[in-house]
Amino acid sequence: MTAPEGRGIAGFDDSTTFRILHVSTGNVCRSPITERLTRHALCDRLGDPLGGGLIVESAGTWGHEGAPMEANAELVLADFGADYSGFVGRELLDEHVIRADLVLTATRDHRAQVISMGHSAGLRTFTLKEFTRLVRAIDPATLPDAHDEGMVERARALVRAAAALRGWLLAPSVDADEVNDPYGAPITFFRSIGDEINQALDPVVTALTGVRARD
């Protein structure tokens, strides 16, 4: 069986795109919210959810293949004005990890599961909150300018810088890097998780694009 080409396979080179993969358990709550809020934030900054070659996807370690996202997740996205239409759940596969330039997981357990799949995923896999913490410590002036060198090159440099900082900038607590699962919870809890995810994404998208959110 031939392995699919991608970032984890030697010799693969695609300078035109940068794939962000969001991972949770069922791919019906947290990762769909994170995927669509990321796209919404990119659209806010760039006017195009796929602007600059950034591609945003999601999958679940126990993904409900073909399932729609939870109704409360749709309501949360609607609160932010984000598009929730057309979503289809996916089970996390090797090819998703192989092709991803950056994997952002809901929890440390998800991160460990992604890394255990191999494909040289360790240096490009973080929990969402972990990546946010690391990104905040990176001087944006040290990153390539998106206009001069392209957003893909800037994004790749950001991941390298975050990976280099990981052992030096530790989480303040055991749970600091976790996004709790709202599955089966009331809408109030879903909304609190949505706010949590949105706050974590804001500095990440700003760092990726070099553009701050519009007021």
PDB file of C-alpha atoms in Angstrom:
ATOM      1  CA  MET A   1       0.000   0.000   0.000  1.00  0.00           C
ATOM      2  CA  THR A   2       1.464   3.334  -1.044  1.00  0.00           C
ATOM      3  CA  ALA A   3       1.342   6.097   1.551  1.00  0.00           C
ATOM      4  CA  PRO A   4      -0.405   9.266   0.409  1.00  0.00           C
ATOM      5  CA  GLU A   5       1.867  12.203  -0.281  1.00  0.00           C
ATOM      6  CA  GLY A   6       1.917  15.018   2.222  1.00  0.00           C
ATOM      7  CA  ARG A   7       3.884  16.909   4.854  1.00  0.00           C
ATOM      8  CA  GLY A   8       4.844  13.718   6.654  1.00  0.00           C
ATOM      9  CA  ILE A   9       6.246  12.131   3.488  1.00  0.00           C
ATOM     10  CA  ALA A  10       9.755  13.030   2.388  1.00  0.00           C
ATOM     11  CA  GLY A  11       9.924  14.852  -0.908  1.00  0.00           C
ATOM     12  CA  PHE A  12       6.461  16.378  -0.811  1.00  0.00           C
ATOM     13  CA  ASP A  13       6.452  20.082  -1.625  1.00  0.00           C
ATOM     14  CA  ASP A  14       3.421  22.295  -1.974  1.00  0.00           C
ATOM     15  CA  SER A  15       4.300  25.950  -1.565  1.00  0.00           C
ATOM     16  CA  THR A  16       0.833  27.168  -2.497  1.00  0.00           C
ATOM     17  CA  THR A  17      -1.280  25.984   0.453  1.00  0.00           C
ATOM     18  CA  PHE A  18      -1.158  25.718   4.228  1.00  0.00           C
ATOM     19  CA  ARG A  19      -3.621  23.241   5.773  1.00  0.00           C
ATOM     20  CA  ILE A  20      -4.939  23.709   9.293  1.00  0.00           C
ATOM     21  CA  LEU A  21      -6.585  20.615  10.785  1.00  0.00           C
ATOM     22  CA  HIS A  22      -8.765  20.927  13.904  1.00  0.00           C
ATOM     23  CA  VAL A  23      -9.246  17.693  15.858  1.00  0.00           C
ATOM     24  CA  SER A  24     -11.657  16.691  18.617  1.00  0.00           C
ATOM     25  CA  THR A  25     -13.397  13.410  19.468  1.00  0.00           C
ATOM     26  CA  GLY A  26     -16.635  13.093  17.508  1.00  0.00           C
ATOM     27  CA  ASN A  27     -16.115  15.961  15.034  1.00  0.00           C
ATOM     28  CA  VAL A  28     -19.630  17.192  15.792  1.00  0.00           C
ATOM     29  CA  CYS A  29     -19.037  19.847  18.494  1.00  0.00           C
ATOM     30  CA  ARG A  30     -15.638  21.366  19.268  1.00  0.00           C
ATOM     31  CA  SER A  31     -13.725  20.831  16.031  1.00  0.00           C
ATOM     32  CA  PRO A  32     -16.616  21.963  13.778  1.00  0.00           C
ATOM     33  CA  ILE A  33     -16.991  25.108  15.889  1.00  0.00           C
ATOM     34  CA  THR A  34     -13.242  25.724  15.707  1.00  0.00           C
ATOM     35  CA  GLU A  35     -13.073  25.023  11.972  1.00  0.00           C
ATOM     36  CA  ARG A  36     -15.908  27.371  11.071  1.00  0.00           C
ATOM     37  CA  LEU A  37     -14.800  30.117  13.491  1.00  0.00           C
ATOM     38  CA  THR A  38     -11.319  29.968  11.952  1.00  0.00           C
ATOM     39  CA  ARG A  39     -12.791  30.368   8.474  1.00  0.00           C
ATOM     40  CA  HIS A  40     -14.994  33.194   9.733  1.00  0.00           C
ATOM     41  CA  ALA A  41     -11.991  34.975  11.256  1.00  0.00           C
ATOM     42  CA  LEU A  42      -9.999  34.584   8.036  1.00  0.00           C
ATOM     43  CA  CYS A  43     -12.899  36.012   6.063  1.00  0.00           C
ATOM     44  CA  ASP A  44     -13.104  38.949   8.480  1.00  0.00           C
ATOM     45  CA  ARG A  45      -9.441  39.777   8.020  1.00  0.00           C
ATOM     46  CA  LEU A  46      -8.903  38.856   4.381  1.00  0.00           C
ATOM     47  CA  GLY A  47     -12.339  38.989   2.783  1.00  0.00           C
ATOM     48  CA  ASP A  48     -11.928  35.366   1.706  1.00  0.00           C
ATOM     49  CA  PRO A  49     -12.113  32.291   4.002  1.00  0.00           C
ATOM     50  CA  LEU A  50      -9.508  30.576   1.823  1.00  0.00           C
ATOM     51  CA  GLY A  51      -7.440  33.701   1.321  1.00  0.00           C
ATOM     52  CA  GLY A  52      -3.688  33.435   1.060  1.00  0.00           C
ATOM     53  CA  GLY A  53      -3.734  29.684   0.503  1.00  0.00           C
ATOM     54  CA  LEU A  54      -4.934  28.808   4.016  1.00  0.00           C
ATOM     55  CA  ILE A  55      -7.205  25.732   4.050  1.00  0.00           C
ATOM     56  CA  VAL A  56      -9.139  24.903   7.225  1.00  0.00           C
ATOM     57  CA  GLU A  57     -10.502  21.421   7.946  1.00  0.00           C
ATOM     58  CA  SER A  58     -11.502  19.214  10.888  1.00  0.00           C
ATOM     59  CA  ALA A  59     -11.847  15.572  11.893  1.00  0.00           C
ATOM     60  CA  GLY A  60     -12.480  13.451  14.988  1.00  0.00           C
ATOM     61  CA  THR A  61     -10.445  10.715  16.636  1.00  0.00           C
ATOM     62  CA  TRP A  62     -13.758   8.847  16.980  1.00  0.00           C
ATOM     63  CA  GLY A  63     -15.386  10.887  14.263  1.00  0.00           C
ATOM     64  CA  HIS A  64     -19.040  10.431  13.365  1.00  0.00           C
ATOM     65  CA  GLU A  65     -18.404   9.900   9.662  1.00  0.00           C
ATOM     66  CA  GLY A  66     -20.997  11.723   7.572  1.00  0.00           C
ATOM     67  CA  ALA A  67     -22.822  13.207  10.562  1.00  0.00           C
ATOM     68  CA  PRO A  68     -23.966  16.837  10.803  1.00  0.00           C
ATOM     69  CA  MET A  69     -22.643  18.978  13.616  1.00  0.00           C
ATOM     70  CA  GLU A  70     -24.676  19.186  16.812  1.00  0.00           C
ATOM     71  CA  ALA A  71     -27.614  21.602  16.708  1.00  0.00           C
ATOM     72  CA  ASN A  72     -26.204  23.584  19.624  1.00  0.00           C
ATOM     73  CA  ALA A  73     -22.899  23.931  17.778  1.00  0.00           C
ATOM     74  CA  GLU A  74     -24.805  25.447  14.857  1.00  0.00           C
ATOM     75  CA  LEU A  75     -26.463  27.906  17.238  1.00  0.00           C
ATOM     76  CA  VAL A  76     -23.082  28.942  18.627  1.00  0.00           C
ATOM     77  CA  LEU A  77     -21.741  29.584  15.138  1.00  0.00           C
ATOM     78  CA  ALA A  78     -24.852  31.558  14.283  1.00  0.00           C
ATOM     79  CA  ASP A  79     -24.176  33.755  17.342  1.00  0.00           C
ATOM     80  CA  PHE A  80     -20.833  34.719  15.769  1.00  0.00           C
ATOM     81  CA  GLY A  81     -22.299  35.146  12.302  1.00  0.00           C
ATOM     82  CA  ALA A  82     -20.255  32.187  11.067  1.00  0.00           C
ATOM     83  CA  ASP A  83     -21.422  29.802   8.352  1.00  0.00           C
ATOM     84  CA  TYR A  84     -22.383  26.357   9.668  1.00  0.00           C
ATOM     85  CA  SER A  85     -24.002  25.041   6.491  1.00  0.00           C
ATOM     86  CA  GLY A  86     -22.851  21.964   4.627  1.00  0.00           C
ATOM     87  CA  PHE A  87     -20.744  20.505   7.413  1.00  0.00           C
ATOM     88  CA  VAL A  88     -20.107  16.727   7.333  1.00  0.00           C
ATOM     89  CA  GLY A  89     -18.297  14.893  10.123  1.00  0.00           C
ATOM     90  CA  ARG A  90     -15.116  12.926   9.390  1.00  0.00           C
ATOM     91  CA  GLU A  91     -13.122  10.247  11.161  1.00  0.00           C
ATOM     92  CA  LEU A  92      -9.467  11.216  11.516  1.00  0.00           C
ATOM     93  CA  LEU A  93      -7.372   9.358   8.938  1.00  0.00           C
ATOM     94  CA  ASP A  94      -3.657   9.135   8.262  1.00  0.00           C
ATOM     95  CA  GLU A  95      -4.053  11.200   5.113  1.00  0.00           C
ATOM     96  CA  HIS A  96      -5.541  14.107   7.093  1.00  0.00           C
ATOM     97  CA  VAL A  97      -2.507  14.227   9.388  1.00  0.00           C
ATOM     98  CA  ILE A  98      -0.061  13.730   6.532  1.00  0.00           C
ATOM     99  CA  ARG A  99      -1.417  16.666   4.572  1.00  0.00           C
ATOM    100  CA  ALA A 100      -1.766  19.043   7.524  1.00  0.00           C
ATOM    101  CA  ASP A 101       0.787  21.804   8.094  1.00  0.00           C
ATOM    102  CA  LEU A 102      -0.712  22.574  11.507  1.00  0.00           C
ATOM    103  CA  VAL A 103      -2.868  20.320  13.684  1.00  0.00           C
ATOM    104  CA  LEU A 104      -4.772  22.003  16.528  1.00  0.00           C
ATOM    105  CA  THR A 105      -6.523  19.688  18.968  1.00  0.00           C
ATOM    106  CA  ALA A 106      -9.126  20.247  21.654  1.00  0.00           C
ATOM    107  CA  THR A 107      -7.187  18.387  24.358  1.00  0.00           C
ATOM    108  CA  ARG A 108      -3.785  16.941  25.187  1.00  0.00           C
ATOM    109  CA  ASP A 109      -5.202  13.446  24.727  1.00  0.00           C
ATOM    110  CA  HIS A 110      -6.207  14.308  21.153  1.00  0.00           C
ATOM    111  CA  ARG A 111      -2.738  15.737  20.586  1.00  0.00           C
ATOM    112  CA  ALA A 112      -1.158  12.507  21.820  1.00  0.00           C
ATOM    113  CA  GLN A 113      -3.406  10.446  19.539  1.00  0.00           C
ATOM    114  CA  VAL A 114      -2.448  12.514  16.493  1.00  0.00           C
ATOM    115  CA  ILE A 115       1.263  12.263  17.297  1.00  0.00           C
ATOM    116  CA  SER A 116       0.974   8.501  17.845  1.00  0.00           C
ATOM    117  CA  MET A 117      -0.179   8.159  14.239  1.00  0.00           C
ATOM    118  CA  GLY A 118       3.334   9.110  13.152  1.00  0.00           C
ATOM    119  CA  HIS A 119       3.934  11.024   9.915  1.00  0.00           C
ATOM    120  CA  SER A 120       6.373  13.395  11.655  1.00  0.00           C
ATOM    121  CA  ALA A 121       3.390  15.091  13.276  1.00  0.00           C
ATOM    122  CA  GLY A 122       4.997  16.020  16.596  1.00  0.00           C
ATOM    123  CA  LEU A 123       6.435  19.395  15.597  1.00  0.00           C
ATOM    124  CA  ARG A 124       3.197  20.598  13.961  1.00  0.00           C
ATOM    125  CA  THR A 125       0.618  19.307  16.446  1.00  0.00           C
ATOM    126  CA  PHE A 126      -0.534  21.390  19.426  1.00  0.00           C
ATOM    127  CA  THR A 127      -3.635  21.831  21.473  1.00  0.00           C
ATOM    128  CA  LEU A 128      -5.446  24.994  20.421  1.00  0.00           C
ATOM    129  CA  LYS A 129      -4.805  26.733  23.730  1.00  0.00           C
ATOM    130  CA  GLU A 130      -1.180  25.609  23.793  1.00  0.00           C
ATOM    131  CA  PHE A 131      -0.618  27.098  20.358  1.00  0.00           C
ATOM    132  CA  THR A 132      -2.319  30.322  21.427  1.00  0.00           C
ATOM    133  CA  ARG A 133      -0.008  30.607  24.439  1.00  0.00           C
ATOM    134  CA  LEU A 134       3.073  30.030  22.284  1.00  0.00           C
ATOM    135  CA  VAL A 135       1.928  32.418  19.549  1.00  0.00           C
ATOM    136  CA  ARG A 136       1.453  35.219  22.083  1.00  0.00           C
ATOM    137  CA  ALA A 137       5.152  34.912  22.970  1.00  0.00           C
ATOM    138  CA  ILE A 138       6.357  35.215  19.356  1.00  0.00           C
ATOM    139  CA  ASP A 139       7.371  38.648  18.109  1.00  0.00           C
ATOM    140  CA  PRO A 140       5.414  39.119  14.850  1.00  0.00           C
ATOM    141  CA  ALA A 141       8.290  41.210  13.509  1.00  0.00           C
ATOM    142  CA  THR A 142      10.383  38.017  13.342  1.00  0.00           C
ATOM    143  CA  LEU A 143       7.904  36.368  10.946  1.00  0.00           C
ATOM    144  CA  PRO A 144       7.932  36.761   7.148  1.00  0.00           C
ATOM    145  CA  ASP A 145       5.725  39.556   5.892  1.00  0.00           C
ATOM    146  CA  ALA A 146       2.594  38.060   4.343  1.00  0.00           C
ATOM    147  CA  HIS A 147       2.566  40.651   1.559  1.00  0.00           C
ATOM    148  CA  ASP A 148       6.220  40.236   0.619  1.00  0.00           C
ATOM    149  CA  GLU A 149       6.802  36.508   1.117  1.00  0.00           C
ATOM    150  CA  GLY A 150       3.255  35.135   1.166  1.00  0.00           C
ATOM    151  CA  MET A 151       0.914  33.980   3.882  1.00  0.00           C
ATOM    152  CA  VAL A 152       1.888  30.319   3.485  1.00  0.00           C
ATOM    153  CA  GLU A 153       5.526  31.053   4.258  1.00  0.00           C
ATOM    154  CA  ARG A 154       4.501  33.199   7.221  1.00  0.00           C
ATOM    155  CA  ALA A 155       2.271  30.427   8.583  1.00  0.00           C
ATOM    156  CA  ARG A 156       4.998  27.807   8.261  1.00  0.00           C
ATOM    157  CA  ALA A 157       7.466  30.069  10.036  1.00  0.00           C
ATOM    158  CA  LEU A 158       4.935  30.585  12.833  1.00  0.00           C
ATOM    159  CA  VAL A 159       4.621  26.829  13.381  1.00  0.00           C
ATOM    160  CA  ARG A 160       8.396  26.417  13.485  1.00  0.00           C
ATOM    161  CA  ALA A 161       8.719  29.239  16.023  1.00  0.00           C
ATOM    162  CA  ALA A 162       5.961  27.796  18.215  1.00  0.00           C
ATOM    163  CA  ALA A 163       7.548  24.340  18.160  1.00  0.00           C
ATOM    164  CA  ALA A 164      10.881  25.842  19.241  1.00  0.00           C
ATOM    165  CA  LEU A 165       9.219  27.548  22.209  1.00  0.00           C
ATOM    166  CA  ARG A 166       7.203  24.558  23.417  1.00  0.00           C
ATOM    167  CA  GLY A 167       9.721  23.266  25.955  1.00  0.00           C
ATOM    168  CA  TRP A 168      10.386  26.728  27.358  1.00  0.00           C
ATOM    169  CA  LEU A 169       6.881  28.117  27.827  1.00  0.00           C
ATOM    170  CA  LEU A 170       4.919  25.664  29.931  1.00  0.00           C
ATOM    171  CA  ALA A 171       1.205  25.677  30.729  1.00  0.00           C
ATOM    172  CA  PRO A 172       0.313  27.384  34.035  1.00  0.00           C
ATOM    173  CA  SER A 173      -1.869  24.421  35.064  1.00  0.00           C
ATOM    174  CA  VAL A 174      -2.754  20.891  33.995  1.00  0.00           C
ATOM    175  CA  ASP A 175      -6.075  21.976  32.480  1.00  0.00           C
ATOM    176  CA  ALA A 176      -4.893  25.216  30.882  1.00  0.00           C
ATOM    177  CA  ASP A 177      -4.501  23.636  27.448  1.00  0.00           C
ATOM    178  CA  GLU A 178      -7.852  21.822  27.413  1.00  0.00           C
ATOM    179  CA  VAL A 179     -11.165  22.696  25.732  1.00  0.00           C
ATOM    180  CA  ASN A 180     -13.891  20.727  27.493  1.00  0.00           C
ATOM    181  CA  ASP A 181     -16.417  18.646  25.569  1.00  0.00           C
ATOM    182  CA  PRO A 182     -19.902  20.229  25.464  1.00  0.00           C
ATOM    183  CA  TYR A 183     -21.533  17.153  23.879  1.00  0.00           C
ATOM    184  CA  GLY A 184     -24.981  16.668  25.422  1.00  0.00           C
ATOM    185  CA  ALA A 185     -24.731  19.895  27.438  1.00  0.00           C
ATOM    186  CA  PRO A 186     -27.232  22.776  27.359  1.00  0.00           C
ATOM    187  CA  ILE A 187     -26.779  25.692  24.992  1.00  0.00           C
ATOM    188  CA  THR A 188     -25.371  27.881  27.772  1.00  0.00           C
ATOM    189  CA  PHE A 189     -22.368  25.576  28.120  1.00  0.00           C
ATOM    190  CA  PHE A 190     -21.957  25.355  24.337  1.00  0.00           C
ATOM    191  CA  ARG A 191     -21.864  29.147  24.209  1.00  0.00           C
ATOM    192  CA  SER A 192     -19.194  29.308  26.921  1.00  0.00           C
ATOM    193  CA  ILE A 193     -17.088  26.823  24.946  1.00  0.00           C
ATOM    194  CA  GLY A 194     -17.674  28.844  21.778  1.00  0.00           C
ATOM    195  CA  ASP A 195     -16.451  31.994  23.518  1.00  0.00           C
ATOM    196  CA  GLU A 196     -13.422  30.099  24.820  1.00  0.00           C
ATOM    197  CA  ILE A 197     -12.540  28.826  21.358  1.00  0.00           C
ATOM    198  CA  ASN A 198     -13.079  32.221  19.740  1.00  0.00           C
ATOM    199  CA  GLN A 199     -10.807  33.950  22.250  1.00  0.00           C
ATOM    200  CA  ALA A 200      -8.101  31.352  21.685  1.00  0.00           C
ATOM    201  CA  LEU A 201      -8.362  31.654  17.905  1.00  0.00           C
ATOM    202  CA  ASP A 202      -8.121  35.447  17.693  1.00  0.00           C
ATOM    203  CA  PRO A 203      -4.355  35.793  18.335  1.00  0.00           C
ATOM    204  CA  VAL A 204      -3.666  32.688  16.233  1.00  0.00           C
ATOM    205  CA  VAL A 205      -5.431  34.036  13.146  1.00  0.00           C
ATOM    206  CA  THR A 206      -3.837  37.444  13.668  1.00  0.00           C
ATOM    207  CA  ALA A 207      -0.393  35.839  13.807  1.00  0.00           C
ATOM    208  CA  LEU A 208      -1.076  33.680  10.748  1.00  0.00           C
ATOM    209  CA  THR A 209      -2.282  36.552   8.590  1.00  0.00           C
ATOM    210  CA  GLY A 210      -0.558  39.580  10.085  1.00  0.00           C
ATOM    211  CA  VAL A 211      -3.968  41.285  10.130  1.00  0.00           C
ATOM    212  CA  ARG A 212      -5.932  42.147  13.257  1.00  0.00           C
ATOM    213  CA  ALA A 213      -9.677  41.599  13.557  1.00  0.00           C
ATOM    214  CA  ARG A 214     -11.857  44.479  12.453  1.00  0.00           C
ATOM    215  CA  ASP A 215     -13.553  46.374  15.285  1.00  0.00           C
TER     216      ASP A 215
END
